[in-house]
Amino acid sequence: MSWDWQVFLNDDGSGRTYLEWMIDAWGWTLAVAGSSWVVAVVMGALMGTLRTLQDSPWLVRLATAWVELFRNIPLLVQVFLWYFVVPKMFPLFQQVPGFVLVVFALGFFTSARIAEQVRAGIQALPRGQRYAALAMGFTTAQAYRYVILPMAFRIILPPLTSESMNLLKNSAVAFAVSIAELTMFAMQAQEETSRGVEVYLAVTALYMLSAFAVNRVFAYIEKRVQIPGFIVAGGTGGGH
Amino acid sequence: MLGLDLTFLSWDIISKFVLGGLWFSIKLTLIATLGGIFFGTLLALMRLSGKKALMLPATIYVNGMRSIPLVMVILWFFLLIPFLIGKPIGAEVSAIITFIAFEAAYFSEIMRAGIQSIPRGQVFAGQALGMTYGQNMRLVVLPQAFRNMLPVLLTQTIILFQDTSLVYAIGAYDLLKGFTNAGKIYGRPEEAYLLAAVVYFVMCFALSWLVKRLQAKIAIVR
């Protein structure tokens, strides 16, 4: 078998080259993953925090239900639910673009996993920190905002890094509802050009490059927010 | 209920469309789990062998697999296997081979952690008794590593079961496909997706509850 990388310079039938199409698709992949990441971290932090509020059993139950619901249904099925079922059940969602529905699906799915990490991070903190904050006269909300969450997020940065890379990989599922992202491009370009190996190689390389970039960004953040002498590498959050 | 109509569903439709798909999903999960643990353990042993010729390929394989979306891996194998063996294979066989190869990378990381959790003293004790490397691994280290990691292995199996729905990409006939087809034919696709979600949820929730109980049990024994 011989290589034919020229295939990327061919016209895809609409006046642009396959290369331009692929770069465009890469942009969609990053857009889906980036937007979902924001949804996932916000909801994950909220639900993870709620699960540690021992004085409010109903909030704990609500957050537990959230985690179990979004963790036990396959992502692809959740994408279908948001894309097909939610707009039918709630007419309000009929005007919402498909991109946003996929972002909800991927974001909420990932939020369940991040919630578990946030909870583990909060519970790994010495209890004294919470008491010290309360003794200073902080309200519970202030204690979380200024003391507990900043520390917990530093602790969970390594697993959060992996989860963010997972989210990027999981964004491939958006192909199933015709979001014009990388996997969708790979399948269509493979069909049209019959140069599957070249197309898949290029797309795989872009996924790996993107995941590596996420990894580097988090490594940089981890270095920047480190508090000297506070968190010993590998000494916290054991087993999660 | 909110514009949905579930009355179209009868036992006939379920047995005709869904059961075959469910069976394939379960079969794929079981074969991929067993195959994945077997090859994953081999990969873990290679990575811990201390011999560069074994460590390097295993490390590249595991990290490579783990950095590509599963959907892409499924598409790769579906494209390449017929090309390598010279004849077309069905989506189902392709899916089975893909999942064994893919899950081996994930199971290998679990088994590696399990092997490393065994105190070094046990290995030395085995050596002092005159056991060879193979005997030591087979009789002392691996059984304990497997036992320690059982909850994690089972949790990975639940994730694997959810991931089998991604064979949608190559059109294999699994549980999700069964519901999708039934929904299309009877003009009720939304209801079919909702039911698929319920079935997956009930199965995964029940399984993770069992794993949690097992974990508690093992923790007390230790």
Short mmCIF file of C-alpha atoms in Angstrom, two decimals, chain A residues 24-205:
data_model
loop_
_atom_site.label_atom_id
_atom_site.label_comp_id
_atom_site.label_asym_id
_atom_site.label_seq_id
_atom_site.Cartn_x
_atom_site.Cartn_y
_atom_site.Cartn_z
CA ASP A 24 -12.74 23.42 10.62
CA ALA A 25 -13.78 20.10 12.20
CA TRP A 26 -10.92 20.39 14.70
CA GLY A 27 -12.33 23.76 15.69
CA TRP A 28 -15.74 22.16 16.32
CA THR A 29 -14.14 19.43 18.43
CA LEU A 30 -12.34 22.02 20.56
CA ALA A 31 -15.50 24.15 20.79
CA VAL A 32 -17.63 21.20 21.94
CA ALA A 33 -14.99 20.04 24.42
CA GLY A 34 -14.23 23.55 25.74
CA SER A 35 -17.88 24.52 26.27
CA SER A 36 -18.68 21.15 27.86
CA TRP A 37 -15.69 21.55 30.17
CA VAL A 38 -17.11 24.79 31.56
CA VAL A 39 -20.52 23.15 32.15
CA ALA A 40 -18.85 20.07 33.68
CA VAL A 41 -16.63 22.00 36.11
CA VAL A 42 -19.39 24.37 37.26
CA MET A 43 -21.95 21.57 37.82
CA GLY A 44 -19.29 19.19 39.14
CA ALA A 45 -18.06 21.71 41.71
CA LEU A 46 -21.65 22.47 42.77
CA MET A 47 -22.76 18.83 43.09
CA GLY A 48 -19.50 17.72 44.69
CA THR A 49 -19.84 20.51 47.26
CA LEU A 50 -23.49 19.66 47.99
CA ARG A 51 -22.52 16.06 48.71
CA THR A 52 -20.29 17.24 51.58
CA LEU A 53 -22.97 19.33 53.35
CA GLN A 54 -23.75 16.96 56.18
CA ASP A 55 -26.33 19.27 57.77
CA SER A 56 -28.56 19.19 54.68
CA PRO A 57 -29.43 15.55 53.95
CA TRP A 58 -31.80 16.50 51.12
CA LEU A 59 -29.14 18.42 49.26
CA VAL A 60 -26.80 15.44 49.70
CA ARG A 61 -29.49 13.15 48.29
CA LEU A 62 -30.14 15.50 45.37
CA ALA A 63 -26.45 15.61 44.45
CA THR A 64 -26.09 11.84 44.89
CA ALA A 65 -29.06 11.29 42.57
CA TRP A 66 -27.43 13.65 40.04
CA VAL A 67 -24.18 11.69 40.10
CA GLU A 68 -25.88 8.28 39.84
CA LEU A 69 -28.20 9.42 37.04
CA PHE A 70 -25.50 10.86 34.80
CA ARG A 71 -22.95 8.17 35.59
CA ASN A 72 -25.05 5.11 34.82
CA ILE A 73 -26.31 5.94 31.33
CA PRO A 74 -23.91 5.60 28.38
CA LEU A 75 -22.77 8.95 26.98
CA LEU A 76 -24.05 8.13 23.50
CA VAL A 77 -27.53 7.45 24.90
CA GLN A 78 -27.39 10.72 26.85
CA VAL A 79 -26.48 12.56 23.65
CA PHE A 80 -29.52 11.02 21.94
CA LEU A 81 -31.72 11.94 24.92
CA TRP A 82 -30.69 15.61 24.78
CA TYR A 83 -30.79 15.80 21.01
CA PHE A 84 -34.02 13.92 20.26
CA VAL A 85 -36.05 13.37 23.42
CA VAL A 86 -35.67 16.61 25.41
CA PRO A 87 -36.87 18.90 22.56
CA LYS A 88 -39.88 16.65 22.07
CA MET A 89 -40.81 16.58 25.76
CA PHE A 90 -40.06 20.25 26.46
CA PRO A 91 -41.02 22.54 23.53
CA LEU A 92 -38.81 25.24 25.10
CA PHE A 93 -35.77 23.29 23.86
CA GLN A 94 -36.92 23.13 20.23
CA GLN A 95 -35.22 26.45 19.45
CA VAL A 96 -31.94 25.41 21.09
CA PRO A 97 -29.20 24.60 18.53
CA GLY A 98 -27.90 21.03 18.39
CA PHE A 99 -24.43 22.17 19.41
CA VAL A 100 -25.75 23.46 22.74
CA LEU A 101 -27.72 20.23 23.37
CA VAL A 102 -24.57 18.15 22.83
CA VAL A 103 -22.66 20.47 25.18
CA PHE A 104 -25.33 19.84 27.85
CA ALA A 105 -25.06 16.08 27.31
CA LEU A 106 -21.27 15.93 27.46
CA GLY A 107 -21.05 18.56 30.21
CA PHE A 108 -23.56 16.90 32.55
CA PHE A 109 -22.13 13.42 31.89
CA THR A 110 -18.66 14.66 32.85
CA SER A 111 -19.98 16.74 35.77
CA ALA A 112 -20.98 13.52 37.56
CA ARG A 113 -17.38 12.31 37.45
CA ILE A 114 -15.94 15.69 38.45
CA ALA A 115 -18.45 15.89 41.33
CA GLU A 116 -16.99 12.66 42.72
CA GLN A 117 -13.47 14.07 42.46
CA VAL A 118 -14.48 17.36 44.13
CA ARG A 119 -16.17 15.45 46.95
CA ALA A 120 -13.09 13.28 47.43
CA GLY A 121 -10.89 16.40 47.40
CA ILE A 122 -13.01 18.15 50.02
CA GLN A 123 -13.10 15.05 52.23
CA ALA A 124 -9.32 14.67 51.93
CA LEU A 125 -8.85 18.05 53.63
CA PRO A 126 -8.13 18.00 57.36
CA ARG A 127 -11.33 18.77 59.25
CA GLY A 128 -9.46 21.48 61.16
CA GLN A 129 -9.45 23.73 58.11
CA ARG A 130 -13.23 23.89 58.05
CA TYR A 131 -13.41 24.47 61.80
CA ALA A 132 -10.71 27.15 61.63
CA ALA A 133 -12.67 28.94 58.92
CA LEU A 134 -15.90 28.74 60.94
CA ALA A 135 -14.07 29.89 64.08
CA MET A 136 -12.87 32.94 62.16
CA GLY A 137 -16.55 33.85 61.77
CA PHE A 138 -16.95 32.70 58.15
CA THR A 139 -20.36 31.46 57.10
CA THR A 140 -20.45 27.97 55.55
CA ALA A 141 -20.60 29.53 52.09
CA GLN A 142 -17.59 31.73 52.84
CA ALA A 143 -15.66 28.79 54.28
CA TYR A 144 -16.20 26.88 51.04
CA ARG A 145 -15.53 29.89 48.84
CA TYR A 146 -12.31 31.09 50.52
CA VAL A 147 -10.82 28.05 52.27
CA ILE A 148 -12.17 24.62 51.34
CA LEU A 149 -12.74 24.79 47.59
CA PRO A 150 -9.43 26.52 46.70
CA MET A 151 -7.59 23.78 48.61
CA ALA A 152 -9.77 20.95 47.28
CA PHE A 153 -9.28 22.05 43.66
CA ARG A 154 -5.51 22.08 44.12
CA ILE A 155 -5.70 18.52 45.46
CA ILE A 156 -7.81 17.20 42.60
CA LEU A 157 -5.83 18.84 39.78
CA PRO A 158 -4.18 15.54 38.66
CA PRO A 159 -7.45 13.54 38.32
CA LEU A 160 -9.13 16.64 36.89
CA THR A 161 -6.41 16.69 34.24
CA SER A 162 -7.22 13.10 33.21
CA GLU A 163 -10.94 13.82 33.24
CA SER A 164 -10.44 16.88 31.02
CA MET A 165 -8.48 14.75 28.56
CA ASN A 166 -11.27 12.16 28.73
CA LEU A 167 -13.80 14.87 27.98
CA LEU A 168 -11.85 15.85 24.88
CA LYS A 169 -11.82 12.22 23.70
CA ASN A 170 -15.50 11.77 24.59
CA SER A 171 -16.43 14.75 22.41
CA ALA A 172 -15.97 12.32 19.49
CA VAL A 173 -19.44 10.96 20.36
CA ALA A 174 -20.96 14.19 18.94
CA PHE A 175 -20.52 12.65 15.47
CA ALA A 176 -23.67 10.61 16.17
CA VAL A 177 -25.90 13.69 15.99
CA SER A 178 -24.14 15.25 13.01
CA ILE A 179 -22.00 17.85 14.78
CA ALA A 180 -19.29 18.60 12.18
CA GLU A 181 -16.40 17.60 14.46
CA LEU A 182 -13.29 15.50 13.81
CA THR A 183 -14.81 12.01 13.98
CA MET A 184 -17.67 13.07 11.74
CA PHE A 185 -15.09 14.46 9.31
CA ALA A 186 -13.05 11.25 9.50
CA MET A 187 -16.05 9.06 8.66
CA GLN A 188 -17.26 11.24 5.79
CA ALA A 189 -13.83 11.94 4.29
CA GLN A 190 -12.99 8.23 4.49
CA GLU A 191 -16.15 7.45 2.58
CA GLU A 192 -15.62 10.10 -0.09
CA THR A 193 -11.89 9.66 -0.69
CA SER A 194 -11.38 5.95 0.16
CA ARG A 195 -8.08 7.05 1.75
CA GLY A 196 -9.12 5.91 5.22
CA VAL A 197 -5.65 5.32 6.61
CA GLU A 198 -4.39 8.82 5.77
CA VAL A 199 -7.58 10.47 7.02
CA TYR A 200 -7.72 8.46 10.26
CA LEU A 201 -4.00 9.01 10.89
CA ALA A 202 -4.37 12.78 10.54
CA VAL A 203 -7.46 12.89 12.76
CA THR A 204 -5.88 10.60 15.37
CA ALA A 205 -2.81 12.85 15.43
#
